[in-house]
Amino acid sequence: MRSHYCGTLRAEHIDQQITLCGWVDRRRDHGGVIFLDVRDRDGIVQVVFDPDVGEFFQRADKVRSEYVVKIVGRVRARSANTINPNMPTGTIEVLGKEIEILNAAATPPFPLDEHNSVGEEVRLRYRYLDLRRPEMQERMRLRARITSTLRGYLDAQGFLDLETPILTRATPEGARDYLVPSRTHAGKFFALPQSPQLFKQLLMVSGFDRYYQIAKCFRDEDLRADRQPEFTQIDIETSFLDAEDIMAITEGMIRDLFKTVLDVDLGAFPRMHYSEAINRFGSDKPDLRIPLELVTVCDLMKQVDFKVFSGPANDPKSRVAALKVTGGGAKLTRKQIDEYGNYVGNYGAKGLAWIKVNELAKGIEGLQSPIIKFMPADVVTQLIERLNAVDGDIIFFGADKKKIVADAMGALRIKVGHDLNMLERPWAPMWVVDFPMFEESDDGSLTSCHHPFTAPLCTPEELAQNPAAALSNAYDMVLNGTELGGGSIRIHNRDMQEAVFRVLGIGAEEAEEKFGFLLDALKYGAPPHGGLAFGLDRLVMLMTGAKSIRDVIAFPKTQTAACLMTDAPGAVDAAQLRELNIRLRKNEE
Ligand code: ASP
C-alpha cells in the first residue's frame, strides 16, 4: 500500500510522489489549511492539505487522532521559517493530494504524548496503544536488533538454535514452578521450565556440541521489584570447552553486541573471585563504576570500648567494615546521614556509625563522630591510615553478621555513589568467578548457589567431607552492578551428581523420581560440558537506558504477576475444571 515510511522522508525525496500509510498523530487547522502529523513505526512527517484538493480536503478535515490513513502526496521543502530542527523529517513536508481513511479510531484513553501523567496501570491496560509511542517503538526495535545481532554472532560461531519443551517437568533454579494440569493424565501436572537447563545438557549428551536458544523461562517468585514471572534468556550450552573458553566466547558476544548496536567498546572484562567481590564491594555483582570500597577493620576494633564494634570484631561469623566516602562525604548533613541509617536498616543493619574527617592537622579534634570517644587514639590513627582518609571524607561503619554487613554496606555504597554522582564511567563489565557451591539457609541446611548441576572444583569425596567450603566452577557476567548472565561447567558424571544431590538432602529415591532421566543420560557417555544464560530483558533494559524491565517487554505482567490487558490469570468454567480432574477448594469465608 505504501511507497515510503513516514519517518524516512528527507530532502532527497523532494518532488517525488509518495504514498504513506499510518496513524494521525495530530491534526491542526491553520486558517483553512489542514496539517496532519502522520506517524508510522519509523517516525512522523507533516502532511499539508490545501482546500484546492476538494473532497480530499473535506476528508482530511474529518480525521482525528489515531485514525488510520493512506495518503498520496508530493514531498516538498519547508520554507526556511517552518523548518523544524527537532524532527528528523523537519526540513520537508508532504503536500497531500489524496487521503483515504482506512479506519476511524475512538478517542484514546490517554493522549499518547502525555503518557507520563496517566500512570503505568492505564498504559498496561491499553498496552497496544502505549506501544505506539515512539519511545516504546524505539525500545522494541532495539530489542529486535539485539536479538538478531546475538543470533548472528552465535550462528557464526557454529551454535545451533534448538528449541526445548515448555510443557515439562520441574527444572530447579530456586523458584516455585508454574504448573499446568494434564487432562490426559488425571491428577498429574506439567511444570513450565524455570530454564532449559536439563534439556540443554541432554542436547550435549546427544552430541550437538554448541546450542543456543532465545528461551522463555517461568519462575513463580515472590514479588520483588522489577522481576517478571515469564522472562527471556539467551541460553547457551557447549561441549568440550572449559570455563575459560566459554567465558571468552560469551564475552566476545557481549562485546560484539555493544559495538554493533551502541558503538561502545567494552574492552576486556576483569575477573574477580566471589570472596573478593563480597569483601570489597559487599556484593557478588559489584558496580565497578563507583569508586568506593569496603575495608575490613576487625583487627583494629577487637579491643575498643564499644560493644557494637568489639562484639562483631571478635566473632568469626561477623565483620566490622568501613566505607570511606571521598569527595564531599563530610558535607553530608545530619539529616542525610540519618536517612542513610534508615536505608541500611532495610538490609538488617541496626545502625550506621560514622566519622567525619574535617581537619586532620588538628588530630582527634579535627574529627567529628558520635563513636570516637570509645576508641583509643592509636586505633583512630591506624584507622585513618588504613583508609587513607583525608580532609573532607566521611567514614561509615557496618558491624554485624557478615551477610548483613555485606548487604547493608554494599547497598549503601551504591546509594551514596549515585547520590554524590560518583559514577566514573558509563559501562563497567566484569566476571565474578569461584562461587561457593552451596549457601547455608537459616535452618542450617544447604541449597545450591547456582543450581544442582553445577560442577564443584573438588572431588566427590572432598565435597562430602566439607560441602560448605566447596567452590563451584561457576561464573557470572556482571554489568554496572547487574547480573547479566550466569553459568557453569556442569557435572557430567553420575557419582558427582549423586554426591551433590546427597549434600542437598535429595535422597536416592527422590533423585531417581525427579532426575532419573538425567542420571541415566550421564551414564551413556555424557561429554564434559558447560554453558550459561543471559537475561535478555535486563540486557535490553541496560542498553536502552529504560528504568524498568517492563519498559522493554512488549506485553509485561504487573508486580502481582497479572496481565491487565487480557485480565489473565482468569477463572475457568466448571466443565473445563472437571475435564482436568480439578476441584477448587471453597474459599473458607
Ligand atoms: N540455567 C541457569 C539459569 O537459568 C543458567 C546456566 O547455568 O546456564 O540461571
XYZ file of C-alpha atoms and ligand atoms in Angstrom:
598
model
C 0.000 0.000 0.000
C 2.811 2.434 0.807
C 5.880 3.642 -1.047
C 7.769 5.058 1.949
C 7.728 5.012 5.737
C 6.844 8.440 7.139
C 9.955 8.747 9.246
C 12.326 8.041 6.370
C 11.442 11.053 4.221
C 14.267 13.564 3.743
C 15.317 16.404 1.434
C 16.450 13.835 -1.144
C 12.792 12.901 -1.703
C 11.754 16.441 -2.675
C 9.445 16.467 -5.708
C 8.793 12.743 -5.508
C 5.238 11.456 -5.441
C 4.897 9.137 -2.437
C 2.253 7.055 -0.665
C 2.207 6.839 3.126
C 0.226 4.641 5.495
C -0.002 5.299 9.187
C -1.755 6.904 12.119
C -2.742 10.521 12.530
C -0.620 11.769 15.391
C -2.125 15.242 15.400
C -4.396 17.342 13.244
C -4.237 21.136 13.148
C -6.358 23.575 11.233
C -4.401 26.696 10.337
C -6.686 29.168 8.673
C -8.111 26.947 6.008
C -5.060 24.724 5.653
C -5.035 21.348 7.388
C -1.881 19.920 8.875
C -1.713 16.233 9.680
C 1.255 14.741 11.506
C 1.273 11.173 10.232
C 3.118 8.517 12.196
C 4.341 5.009 11.496
C 6.973 2.862 13.078
C 9.779 4.890 11.513
C 8.670 8.306 12.696
C 6.446 11.272 11.938
C 6.044 13.504 8.898
C 3.932 16.603 8.392
C 1.318 16.469 5.626
C -0.433 19.624 4.414
C -3.842 19.672 2.709
C -4.865 22.815 0.850
C -8.533 23.478 0.107
C -7.907 23.038 -3.630
C -7.929 19.220 -3.288
C -11.689 19.331 -2.864
C -13.254 16.199 -1.369
C -9.865 15.067 -0.027
C -9.667 18.314 1.898
C -13.085 17.566 3.441
C -11.838 14.116 4.372
C -8.610 15.437 5.867
C -10.742 17.772 7.911
C -12.677 14.823 9.335
C -9.802 12.713 10.605
C -8.956 12.682 14.283
C -6.016 11.452 16.333
C -5.168 7.794 15.757
C -7.250 7.435 12.593
C -5.525 5.082 10.173
C -4.934 6.790 6.840
C -3.378 6.299 3.462
C -2.070 9.450 1.846
C -0.755 10.186 -1.615
C 1.249 13.371 -1.933
C 4.368 15.121 -3.093
C 7.382 15.845 -0.913
C 8.385 19.495 -0.826
C 10.896 21.622 1.048
C 9.628 23.540 4.023
C 10.066 27.287 3.878
C 13.026 28.449 5.960
C 10.902 29.729 8.810
C 8.940 26.488 9.212
C 11.918 24.101 9.304
C 11.770 22.032 12.495
C 15.269 21.005 13.583
C 13.811 18.727 16.299
C 12.210 16.392 13.766
C 14.287 14.071 11.563
C 11.827 14.890 8.762
C 11.749 18.565 9.751
C 13.222 20.034 6.559
C 10.433 18.730 4.372
C 6.688 18.191 4.366
C 4.257 16.341 2.154
C 1.737 18.241 0.092
C -1.314 15.973 0.330
C -3.176 15.131 -2.867
C -5.371 12.244 -1.785
C -6.355 10.774 1.539
C -8.172 7.554 2.274
C -9.435 6.800 5.759
C -8.563 3.125 6.312
C -10.061 3.082 9.763
C -11.514 5.505 12.266
C -10.392 5.494 15.900
C -12.153 6.233 19.143
C -10.514 8.871 21.301
C -7.640 7.042 23.018
C -7.913 6.645 26.813
C -4.798 8.740 27.172
C -3.081 11.165 24.806
C -0.098 9.198 23.590
C 2.269 12.089 24.122
C 1.139 12.599 27.695
C 1.655 9.082 28.948
C 3.647 10.244 31.973
C 0.629 11.693 33.688
C -1.564 8.619 33.232
C 0.182 6.023 35.354
C 1.501 2.661 34.351
C -1.722 0.825 35.037
C -3.570 2.573 32.235
C -0.602 2.155 29.938
C -0.544 -1.575 30.615
C -4.292 -1.947 30.184
C -4.025 -0.355 26.754
C -0.567 -1.653 26.035
C -1.211 -1.792 22.269
C -1.646 1.990 22.354
C 1.248 2.553 24.717
C 3.432 0.617 22.293
C 2.570 3.107 19.552
C 4.583 5.763 21.325
C 7.889 6.462 19.543
C 9.872 5.754 22.707
C 8.362 2.269 23.029
C 8.704 1.649 19.308
C 12.377 2.547 19.601
C 12.902 0.151 22.515
C 11.201 -2.747 20.777
C 13.230 -2.144 17.628
C 16.411 -2.091 19.642
C 15.357 -5.307 21.304
C 14.894 -6.927 17.897
C 18.251 -5.572 16.777
C 19.894 -7.005 19.895
C 18.458 -10.492 19.383
C 19.339 -10.515 15.710
C 22.912 -9.407 16.477
C 23.259 -12.094 19.140
C 21.900 -14.725 16.791
C 24.322 -13.566 14.091
C 27.279 -13.932 16.441
C 26.264 -17.328 17.767
C 25.367 -18.674 14.309
C 28.796 -17.597 13.074
C 30.413 -19.441 15.994
C 28.713 -22.659 14.994
C 25.927 -22.678 17.573
C 22.653 -24.400 16.676
C 19.388 -22.722 17.598
C 17.346 -25.590 19.067
C 14.050 -25.493 20.931
C 13.252 -27.254 24.179
C 9.824 -28.028 25.637
C 7.617 -25.610 27.520
C 5.436 -28.341 28.958
C 7.902 -30.289 31.024
C 8.991 -31.412 34.473
C 10.387 -29.140 37.143
C 13.791 -27.651 36.297
C 15.063 -26.330 39.602
C 16.517 -22.822 39.604
C 15.424 -21.904 43.086
C 11.925 -20.579 42.364
C 8.422 -22.016 42.503
C 7.130 -23.752 39.390
C 4.206 -22.684 37.266
C 2.120 -25.817 36.927
C -0.149 -26.914 34.096
C -2.669 -29.670 34.802
C -2.728 -32.584 32.429
C -6.126 -33.576 31.025
C -4.925 -36.900 29.699
C -3.147 -37.902 32.915
C -5.599 -37.211 35.676
C -4.053 -35.635 38.751
C -0.717 -35.011 37.082
C 0.910 -31.732 36.195
C 3.444 -30.337 33.820
C 5.770 -27.628 35.072
C 6.774 -24.712 32.866
C 10.566 -24.558 32.632
C 12.386 -22.296 35.067
C 15.134 -22.598 32.458
C 16.005 -25.097 29.696
C 18.868 -26.303 31.914
C 18.368 -30.057 31.807
C 17.343 -30.175 28.164
C 20.355 -28.213 27.053
C 22.582 -30.589 28.974
C 20.853 -33.525 27.298
C 21.452 -31.911 23.908
C 25.155 -32.040 24.777
C 24.830 -35.739 25.624
C 23.277 -36.061 22.155
C 26.375 -34.549 20.593
C 25.096 -31.172 19.320
C 28.220 -29.545 20.771
C 27.044 -25.922 20.653
C 23.457 -24.935 21.398
C 21.654 -21.684 21.947
C 18.076 -20.619 22.294
C 16.279 -17.385 22.973
C 14.141 -19.107 25.534
C 11.148 -18.168 27.622
C 11.563 -19.117 31.276
C 8.951 -19.123 34.013
C 9.541 -18.573 37.709
C 6.798 -18.081 40.232
C 8.776 -15.922 42.599
C 7.630 -13.698 45.374
C 7.081 -10.162 44.322
C 10.342 -8.388 44.074
C 10.782 -5.140 42.281
C 11.383 -5.474 38.602
C 11.005 -9.184 38.143
C 8.755 -10.822 35.608
C 7.177 -14.245 36.097
C 7.995 -15.027 32.489
C 11.172 -13.682 31.024
C 13.605 -14.383 28.222
C 17.051 -15.901 28.401
C 19.774 -16.209 25.838
C 20.506 -19.766 26.779
C 23.825 -21.327 25.774
C 25.486 -24.711 26.215
C 28.691 -26.165 24.812
C 30.697 -29.388 24.980
C 34.446 -29.951 25.309
C 35.114 -26.353 26.311
C 36.401 -25.261 29.681
C 35.232 -22.284 31.691
C 37.890 -20.053 30.107
C 36.706 -20.934 26.591
C 33.074 -20.338 27.450
C 33.796 -17.011 29.087
C 35.869 -15.971 26.055
C 33.085 -16.807 23.590
C 30.345 -15.112 25.564
C 32.433 -12.088 26.484
C 33.119 -11.779 22.758
C 29.389 -11.975 22.128
C 28.565 -9.125 24.511
C 31.456 -7.009 23.253
C 30.312 -7.548 19.665
C 26.756 -6.655 20.652
C 27.733 -3.367 22.302
C 29.996 -2.424 19.417
C 27.393 -3.244 16.761
C 24.327 -1.771 18.418
C 25.679 1.072 20.576
C 29.142 1.629 19.087
C 30.624 1.122 22.547
C 33.956 -0.642 23.152
C 33.651 -2.515 26.404
C 37.284 -3.709 26.428
C 38.427 -6.841 28.268
C 36.302 -7.807 31.270
C 38.199 -8.016 34.564
C 37.762 -11.135 36.726
C 37.105 -11.188 40.412
C 36.735 -14.009 42.910
C 33.408 -14.171 44.645
C 35.014 -13.734 48.063
C 36.904 -10.654 46.928
C 33.713 -9.169 45.479
C 31.897 -9.658 48.770
C 34.800 -8.313 50.829
C 35.486 -5.230 48.774
C 32.026 -4.410 47.469
C 29.594 -6.261 49.686
C 28.020 -7.849 46.602
C 28.502 -10.722 44.174
C 27.603 -8.282 41.408
C 29.710 -5.232 42.166
C 29.061 -1.984 40.359
C 32.615 -1.043 39.428
C 31.560 2.370 38.137
C 31.535 3.553 41.743
C 34.998 4.082 43.265
C 34.064 3.179 46.847
C 35.208 0.062 48.705
C 34.594 -1.686 51.982
C 37.654 -2.187 54.162
C 37.708 -4.743 56.954
C 38.820 -3.271 60.278
C 38.057 -6.152 62.668
C 41.658 -6.306 63.908
C 41.529 -2.652 64.990
C 38.191 -2.939 66.738
C 38.770 -6.049 68.876
C 39.731 -4.082 71.986
C 37.620 -0.938 71.650
C 35.285 0.010 74.431
C 32.272 -0.152 72.171
C 30.391 -3.458 72.142
C 28.695 -2.695 68.847
C 32.152 -2.947 67.250
C 34.140 -5.209 69.562
C 31.419 -7.901 69.556
C 31.411 -8.498 65.783
C 35.186 -7.865 65.606
C 35.758 -10.881 67.833
C 33.170 -13.159 66.199
C 34.438 -15.145 63.197
C 30.956 -15.091 61.611
C 30.765 -11.314 61.855
C 32.634 -8.393 60.466
C 33.355 -4.718 61.047
C 33.783 -2.905 57.734
C 34.489 0.723 56.945
C 33.341 2.604 53.854
C 35.225 5.795 53.183
C 33.410 8.363 51.060
C 35.701 10.943 49.496
C 34.616 13.954 47.527
C 32.160 15.766 49.732
C 31.355 12.982 52.199
C 31.991 15.224 55.183
C 29.492 17.731 53.803
C 26.620 15.321 54.353
C 24.153 16.786 56.823
C 22.950 15.092 59.965
C 19.624 14.551 58.243
C 21.229 12.871 55.231
C 23.295 10.636 57.488
C 20.144 9.671 59.410
C 18.463 8.809 56.119
C 21.367 6.544 55.237
C 20.970 4.998 58.675
C 17.360 4.183 57.870
C 18.364 2.905 54.478
C 20.842 0.341 55.825
C 18.119 -0.664 58.273
C 16.249 -2.127 55.303
C 19.110 -4.591 54.957
C 19.089 -5.627 58.598
C 21.735 -3.225 59.945
C 20.913 -1.932 63.408
C 22.593 1.432 62.908
C 25.152 3.366 60.936
C 28.218 4.676 62.783
C 30.308 7.384 61.150
C 33.346 9.611 61.456
C 33.695 12.885 59.598
C 37.241 13.905 58.773
C 37.132 17.689 59.000
C 40.749 18.671 59.594
C 43.371 16.002 60.126
C 46.015 18.574 61.072
C 44.106 19.068 64.329
C 44.360 15.391 65.279
C 41.373 13.882 67.090
C 39.929 17.367 67.459
C 39.644 17.550 63.697
C 37.339 14.524 63.602
C 33.644 14.577 64.299
C 31.786 11.440 65.340
C 29.424 10.054 67.938
C 31.616 6.972 68.445
C 35.134 8.295 68.517
C 35.132 8.707 72.273
C 35.083 4.921 72.575
C 38.259 4.454 70.560
C 41.832 4.800 71.809
C 43.794 7.440 69.888
C 46.138 4.899 68.302
C 43.190 2.932 66.898
C 41.833 6.114 65.336
C 45.251 6.894 63.859
C 45.618 3.407 62.404
C 42.114 3.558 61.024
C 42.730 6.869 59.264
C 45.974 5.490 57.865
C 44.489 2.249 56.655
C 41.713 4.073 54.850
C 43.976 6.832 53.563
C 41.338 9.263 54.748
C 41.818 12.951 54.034
C 40.031 16.152 54.998
C 36.506 16.219 53.649
C 35.901 12.445 53.894
C 33.266 10.628 55.855
C 33.772 7.053 57.036
C 30.736 4.836 57.561
C 30.833 1.588 59.520
C 28.932 -1.653 59.379
C 29.323 -4.105 62.253
C 27.187 -7.228 62.281
C 26.936 -10.759 60.881
C 28.983 -10.917 57.680
C 25.932 -11.218 55.447
C 24.207 -8.203 56.963
C 27.372 -6.101 56.677
C 27.781 -7.118 53.040
C 24.155 -6.447 52.145
C 23.819 -3.185 54.059
C 27.190 -1.629 53.297
C 27.099 -2.909 49.717
C 23.748 -1.199 49.206
C 24.945 1.962 50.952
C 27.967 2.055 48.645
C 25.686 2.065 45.610
C 23.282 4.602 47.048
C 25.938 7.074 48.139
C 27.774 6.593 44.843
C 24.651 7.583 42.920
C 23.612 10.359 45.310
C 27.021 12.025 45.082
C 27.322 11.450 41.313
C 30.427 9.343 41.673
C 29.966 7.140 38.587
C 33.341 7.139 36.859
C 32.338 5.652 33.517
C 29.197 4.597 31.679
C 29.933 0.857 31.471
C 31.700 -1.464 33.872
C 31.516 -5.121 32.814
C 33.238 -7.880 34.769
C 33.215 -11.583 35.613
C 32.700 -12.953 39.095
C 34.137 -16.474 39.493
C 34.739 -19.128 42.133
C 31.344 -19.007 43.785
C 30.678 -21.274 46.724
C 28.794 -24.446 45.754
C 26.214 -24.026 48.489
C 24.552 -21.419 50.623
C 23.532 -22.094 54.192
C 19.879 -21.465 54.944
C 18.746 -20.182 58.318
C 17.935 -23.718 59.399
C 21.490 -24.831 58.619
C 20.582 -26.802 55.501
C 22.474 -26.219 52.272
C 20.997 -25.037 48.980
C 22.721 -24.621 45.621
C 24.205 -21.223 44.884
C 23.591 -21.750 41.170
C 21.722 -24.985 40.555
C 22.393 -28.614 41.484
C 24.003 -29.421 38.114
C 26.950 -27.071 38.629
C 30.323 -28.826 38.864
C 32.307 -28.346 42.066
C 36.017 -27.586 41.978
C 36.763 -30.669 44.090
C 36.282 -34.447 44.193
C 33.030 -36.110 45.335
C 34.858 -37.217 48.498
C 36.055 -33.720 49.366
C 32.584 -32.435 48.653
C 31.027 -34.917 51.042
C 33.567 -34.078 53.754
C 33.170 -30.322 53.763
C 30.389 -29.203 51.451
C 30.117 -25.709 52.925
C 33.704 -24.979 51.876
C 33.368 -26.288 48.319
C 33.736 -23.852 45.461
C 31.976 -24.270 42.137
C 33.171 -23.928 38.575
C 30.631 -21.158 38.013
C 30.906 -17.678 36.549
C 28.619 -14.667 36.409
C 28.877 -11.810 33.968
C 28.091 -8.530 35.669
C 27.452 -5.145 34.088
C 27.034 -1.966 36.119
C 26.065 -3.869 39.228
C 23.527 -6.060 37.423
C 23.958 -9.774 36.826
C 23.717 -10.075 33.051
C 24.236 -13.783 32.933
C 25.485 -16.739 34.839
C 26.548 -20.271 34.161
C 28.942 -23.024 34.971
C 30.744 -26.146 33.943
C 28.275 -28.959 34.646
C 28.589 -32.243 36.364
C 28.978 -34.863 33.653
C 29.467 -37.862 35.832
C 26.873 -39.729 37.763
C 28.855 -40.195 41.009
C 29.440 -36.496 41.341
C 25.811 -35.692 40.537
C 24.643 -38.123 43.195
C 27.113 -36.650 45.706
C 25.672 -33.188 45.117
C 22.100 -34.449 45.471
C 23.090 -36.050 48.788
C 24.503 -32.765 50.119
C 21.245 -31.089 49.122
C 19.293 -33.692 51.018
C 17.834 -35.203 47.860
C 17.735 -38.937 48.613
C 18.377 -41.652 46.034
C 14.681 -42.318 45.571
C 13.750 -38.686 45.118
C 16.703 -38.152 42.779
C 15.563 -41.117 40.708
C 11.990 -39.903 40.628
C 12.812 -36.302 39.703
C 16.025 -36.569 37.729
C 16.245 -40.241 36.757
C 16.408 -39.300 33.088
C 19.405 -37.068 33.716
C 21.215 -39.641 35.867
C 20.569 -42.216 33.166
C 21.870 -39.922 30.452
C 25.045 -39.291 32.439
C 25.832 -42.976 32.226
C 25.583 -43.195 28.432
C 28.631 -41.156 27.515
C 27.991 -37.586 28.605
C 30.729 -35.247 27.351
C 32.279 -32.607 29.595
C 30.021 -29.607 29.054
C 29.062 -26.205 30.351
C 27.309 -23.036 29.384
C 25.464 -20.071 30.658
C 22.373 -17.966 30.225
C 21.898 -14.233 29.883
C 18.801 -12.366 30.938
C 17.687 -10.724 27.711
C 15.185 -8.331 29.269
C 17.723 -6.955 31.698
C 20.312 -6.643 28.937
C 17.889 -4.683 26.751
C 16.961 -2.530 29.724
C 20.587 -1.574 30.317
C 21.248 -0.964 26.632
C 18.166 1.222 26.126
C 18.551 3.049 29.432
C 14.982 2.076 30.361
C 14.139 2.388 34.036
C 12.082 -0.770 34.319
C 12.199 -4.206 32.808
C 8.522 -3.744 31.902
C 9.522 -0.990 29.509
C 11.441 -3.377 27.280
C 8.887 -6.204 27.189
C 6.026 -5.781 24.735
C 3.379 -7.302 26.987
C 4.706 -7.450 30.541
C 2.933 -8.511 33.686
C 2.419 -6.417 36.783
C 4.151 -6.923 40.090
C 1.352 -9.238 41.113
C 2.037 -11.389 38.044
C -1.119 -10.388 36.197
C -1.786 -9.074 32.711
C -4.014 -6.007 32.960
C -4.807 -6.049 29.273
C -6.100 -9.606 28.893
C -7.060 -9.904 32.546
C -5.003 -13.071 32.918
C -4.972 -15.165 35.007
C -8.699 -15.711 34.617
C -11.326 -18.018 36.031
C -12.204 -21.170 34.081
C -15.600 -22.780 33.873
C -16.645 -25.848 35.797
C -16.676 -28.122 32.759
C -13.081 -27.297 31.953
C -12.033 -27.998 35.525
C -13.898 -31.297 35.518
C -12.097 -32.312 32.363
C -8.823 -31.578 34.130
C -9.922 -33.548 37.196
C -9.624 -30.473 39.339
C -11.968 -29.408 42.087
C -11.378 -25.980 43.586
C -11.277 -25.659 47.342
C -14.149 -23.499 48.523
C -12.926 -20.215 49.879
C -13.249 -20.718 53.620
C -15.005 -17.397 54.014
N 20.183 -22.362 33.913
C 20.927 -21.293 34.513
C 19.988 -20.162 34.899
O 18.903 -20.057 34.376
C 21.959 -20.736 33.628
C 23.009 -21.726 33.336
O 23.564 -22.308 34.262
O 23.308 -21.894 32.151
O 20.341 -19.340 35.709
